[in-house]
mmCIF file with all atom_site columns, C-alpha atoms in Angstrom:
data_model
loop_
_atom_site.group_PDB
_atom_site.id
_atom_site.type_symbol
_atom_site.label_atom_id
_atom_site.label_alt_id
_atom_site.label_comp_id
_atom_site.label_asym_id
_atom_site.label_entity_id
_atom_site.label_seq_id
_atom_site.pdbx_PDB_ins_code
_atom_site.Cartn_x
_atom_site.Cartn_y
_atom_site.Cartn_z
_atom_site.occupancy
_atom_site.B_iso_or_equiv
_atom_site.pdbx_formal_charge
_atom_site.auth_seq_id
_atom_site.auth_comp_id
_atom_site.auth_asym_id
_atom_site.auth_atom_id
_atom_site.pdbx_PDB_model_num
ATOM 1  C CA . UNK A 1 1  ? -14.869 -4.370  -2.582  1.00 50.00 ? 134 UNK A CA 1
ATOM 2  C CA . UNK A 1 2  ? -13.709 -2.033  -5.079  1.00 56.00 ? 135 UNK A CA 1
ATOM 3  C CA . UNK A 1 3  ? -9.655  -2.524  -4.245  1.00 62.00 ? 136 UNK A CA 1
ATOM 4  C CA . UNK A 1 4  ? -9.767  -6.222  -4.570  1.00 67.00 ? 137 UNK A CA 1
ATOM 5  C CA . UNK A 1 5  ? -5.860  -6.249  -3.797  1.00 73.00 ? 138 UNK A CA 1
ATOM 6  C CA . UNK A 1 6  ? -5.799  -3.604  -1.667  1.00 70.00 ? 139 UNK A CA 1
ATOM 7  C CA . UNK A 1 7  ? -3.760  -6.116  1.316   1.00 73.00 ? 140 UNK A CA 1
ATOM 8  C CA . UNK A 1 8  ? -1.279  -7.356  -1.426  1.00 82.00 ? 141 UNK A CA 1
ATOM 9  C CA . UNK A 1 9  ? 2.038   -5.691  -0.835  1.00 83.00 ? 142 UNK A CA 1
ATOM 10 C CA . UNK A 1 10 ? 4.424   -4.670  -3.646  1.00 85.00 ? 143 UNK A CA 1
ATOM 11 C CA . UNK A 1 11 ? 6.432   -7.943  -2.406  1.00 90.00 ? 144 UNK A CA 1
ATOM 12 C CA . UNK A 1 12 ? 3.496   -9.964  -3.251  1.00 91.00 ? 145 UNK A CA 1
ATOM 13 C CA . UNK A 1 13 ? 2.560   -8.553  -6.825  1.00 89.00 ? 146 UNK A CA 1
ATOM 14 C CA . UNK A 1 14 ? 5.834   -8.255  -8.086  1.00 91.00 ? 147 UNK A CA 1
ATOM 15 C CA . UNK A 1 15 ? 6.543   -12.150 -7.262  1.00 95.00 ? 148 UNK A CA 1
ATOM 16 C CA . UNK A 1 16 ? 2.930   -12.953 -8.809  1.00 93.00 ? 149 UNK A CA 1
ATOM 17 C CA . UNK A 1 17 ? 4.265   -11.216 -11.913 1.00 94.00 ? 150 UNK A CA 1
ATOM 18 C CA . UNK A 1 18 ? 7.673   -12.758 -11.855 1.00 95.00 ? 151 UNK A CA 1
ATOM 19 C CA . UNK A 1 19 ? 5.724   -15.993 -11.542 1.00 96.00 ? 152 UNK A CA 1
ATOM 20 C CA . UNK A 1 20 ? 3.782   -15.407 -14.665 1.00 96.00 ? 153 UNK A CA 1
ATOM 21 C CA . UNK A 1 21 ? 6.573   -13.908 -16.398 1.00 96.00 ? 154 UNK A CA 1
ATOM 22 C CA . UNK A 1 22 ? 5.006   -10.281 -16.847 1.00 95.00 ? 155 UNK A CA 1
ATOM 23 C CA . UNK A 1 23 ? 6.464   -6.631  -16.124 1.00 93.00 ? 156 UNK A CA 1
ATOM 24 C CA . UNK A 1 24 ? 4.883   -4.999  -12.944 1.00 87.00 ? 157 UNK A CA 1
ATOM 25 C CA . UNK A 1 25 ? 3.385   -1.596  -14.044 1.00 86.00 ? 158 UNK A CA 1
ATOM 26 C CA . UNK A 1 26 ? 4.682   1.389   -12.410 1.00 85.00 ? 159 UNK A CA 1
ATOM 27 C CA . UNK A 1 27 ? 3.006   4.623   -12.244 1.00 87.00 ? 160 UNK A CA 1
ATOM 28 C CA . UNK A 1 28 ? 5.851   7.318   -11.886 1.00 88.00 ? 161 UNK A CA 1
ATOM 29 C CA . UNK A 1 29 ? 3.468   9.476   -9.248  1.00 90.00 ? 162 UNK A CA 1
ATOM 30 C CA . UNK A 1 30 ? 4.132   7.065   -6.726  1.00 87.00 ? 163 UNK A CA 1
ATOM 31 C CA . UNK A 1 31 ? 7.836   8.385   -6.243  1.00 88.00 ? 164 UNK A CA 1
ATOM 32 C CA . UNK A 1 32 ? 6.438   11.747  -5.774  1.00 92.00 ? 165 UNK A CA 1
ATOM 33 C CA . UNK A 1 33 ? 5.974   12.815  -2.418  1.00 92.00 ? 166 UNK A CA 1
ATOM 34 C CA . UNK A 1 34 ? 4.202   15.897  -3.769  1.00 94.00 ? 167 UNK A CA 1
ATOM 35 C CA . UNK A 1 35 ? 1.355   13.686  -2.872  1.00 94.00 ? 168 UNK A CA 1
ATOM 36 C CA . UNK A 1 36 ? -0.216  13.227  0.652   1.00 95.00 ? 169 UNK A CA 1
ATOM 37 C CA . UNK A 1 37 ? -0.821  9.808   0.017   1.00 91.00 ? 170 UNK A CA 1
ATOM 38 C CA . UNK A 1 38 ? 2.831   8.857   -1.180  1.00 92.00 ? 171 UNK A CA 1
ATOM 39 C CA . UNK A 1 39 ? 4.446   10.642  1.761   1.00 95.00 ? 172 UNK A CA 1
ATOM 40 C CA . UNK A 1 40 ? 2.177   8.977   4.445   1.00 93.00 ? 173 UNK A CA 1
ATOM 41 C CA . UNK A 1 41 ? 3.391   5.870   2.387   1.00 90.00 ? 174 UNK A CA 1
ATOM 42 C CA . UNK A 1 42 ? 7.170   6.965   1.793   1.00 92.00 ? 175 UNK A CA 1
ATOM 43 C CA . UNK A 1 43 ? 7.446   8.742   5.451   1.00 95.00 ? 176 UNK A CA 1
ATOM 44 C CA . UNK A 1 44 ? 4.480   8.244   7.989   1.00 95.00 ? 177 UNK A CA 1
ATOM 45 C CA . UNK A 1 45 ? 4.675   4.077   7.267   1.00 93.00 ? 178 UNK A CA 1
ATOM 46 C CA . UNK A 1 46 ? 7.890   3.095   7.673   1.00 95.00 ? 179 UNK A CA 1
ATOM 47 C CA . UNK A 1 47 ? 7.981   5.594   10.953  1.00 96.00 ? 180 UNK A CA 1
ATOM 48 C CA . UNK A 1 48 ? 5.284   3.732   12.203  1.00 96.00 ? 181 UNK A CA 1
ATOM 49 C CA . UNK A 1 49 ? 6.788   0.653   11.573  1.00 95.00 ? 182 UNK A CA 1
ATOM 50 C CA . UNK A 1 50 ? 9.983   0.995   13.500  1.00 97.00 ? 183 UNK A CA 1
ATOM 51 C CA . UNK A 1 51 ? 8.025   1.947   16.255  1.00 97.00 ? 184 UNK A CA 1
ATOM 52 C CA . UNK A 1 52 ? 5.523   -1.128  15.838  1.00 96.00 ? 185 UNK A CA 1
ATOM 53 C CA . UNK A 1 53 ? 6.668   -3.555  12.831  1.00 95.00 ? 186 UNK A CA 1
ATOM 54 C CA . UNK A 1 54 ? 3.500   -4.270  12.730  1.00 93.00 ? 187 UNK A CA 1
ATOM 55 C CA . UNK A 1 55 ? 2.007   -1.268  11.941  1.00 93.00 ? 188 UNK A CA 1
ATOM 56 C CA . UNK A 1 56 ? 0.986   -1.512  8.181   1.00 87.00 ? 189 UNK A CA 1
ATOM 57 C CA . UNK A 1 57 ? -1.189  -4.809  9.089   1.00 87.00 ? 190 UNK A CA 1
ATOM 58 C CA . UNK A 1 58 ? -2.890  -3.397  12.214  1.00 92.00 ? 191 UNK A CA 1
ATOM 59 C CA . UNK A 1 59 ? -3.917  -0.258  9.443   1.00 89.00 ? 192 UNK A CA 1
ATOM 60 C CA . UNK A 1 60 ? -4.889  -2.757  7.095   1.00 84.00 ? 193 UNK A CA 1
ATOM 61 C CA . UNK A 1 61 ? -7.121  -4.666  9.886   1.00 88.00 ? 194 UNK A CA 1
ATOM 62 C CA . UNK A 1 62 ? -8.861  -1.446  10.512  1.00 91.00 ? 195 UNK A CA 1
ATOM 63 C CA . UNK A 1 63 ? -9.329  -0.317  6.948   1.00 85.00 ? 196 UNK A CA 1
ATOM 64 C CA . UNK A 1 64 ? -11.101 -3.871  6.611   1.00 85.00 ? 197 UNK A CA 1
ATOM 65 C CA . UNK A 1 65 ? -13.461 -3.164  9.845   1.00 89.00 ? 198 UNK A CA 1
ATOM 66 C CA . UNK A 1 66 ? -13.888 0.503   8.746   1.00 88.00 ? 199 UNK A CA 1
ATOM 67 C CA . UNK A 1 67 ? -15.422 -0.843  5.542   1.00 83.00 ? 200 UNK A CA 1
ATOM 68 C CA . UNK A 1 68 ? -17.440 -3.741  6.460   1.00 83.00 ? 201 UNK A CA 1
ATOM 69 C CA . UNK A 1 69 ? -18.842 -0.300  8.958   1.00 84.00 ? 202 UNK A CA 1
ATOM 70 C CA . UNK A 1 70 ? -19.586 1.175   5.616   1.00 79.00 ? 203 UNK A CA 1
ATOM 71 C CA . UNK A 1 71 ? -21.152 -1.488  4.278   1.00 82.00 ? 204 UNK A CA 1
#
């Protein structure tokens, strides 16, 4: 698996790091939305999940059948 954390949300990480006592990196191209993948993640997501709150894990269930496919 080349995203190893890929199913950690920010939520996650950023408690990790509080845990450990280290600053969370932030990449300032994630606020952009000049990117596809930030608006999908900004705009299409939370969309989706009023209309299903579970909407980011049933993507992440198929991302994880769509690579073991791959595989």
């Amino acid at each position: 698996m080349l995203r190893p954390i890929l199913e950690a949300t920010r939520a996650d990480t950023t408690a990790v790091c509080a845990e450990w006592g280290l600053t969370p990196a932030s990449d300032g191209t994630n606020r952009s939305v000049r990117y596809a993948r930030n608006r999908v993640r900004r705009r299409v997501l939370p969309e989706l999940q009023e209309i299903n709150p579970d909407a980011a894990a049933a993507l992440a269930a198929f991302a994880a059948g769509a690579q073991e496919d791959d595989d």
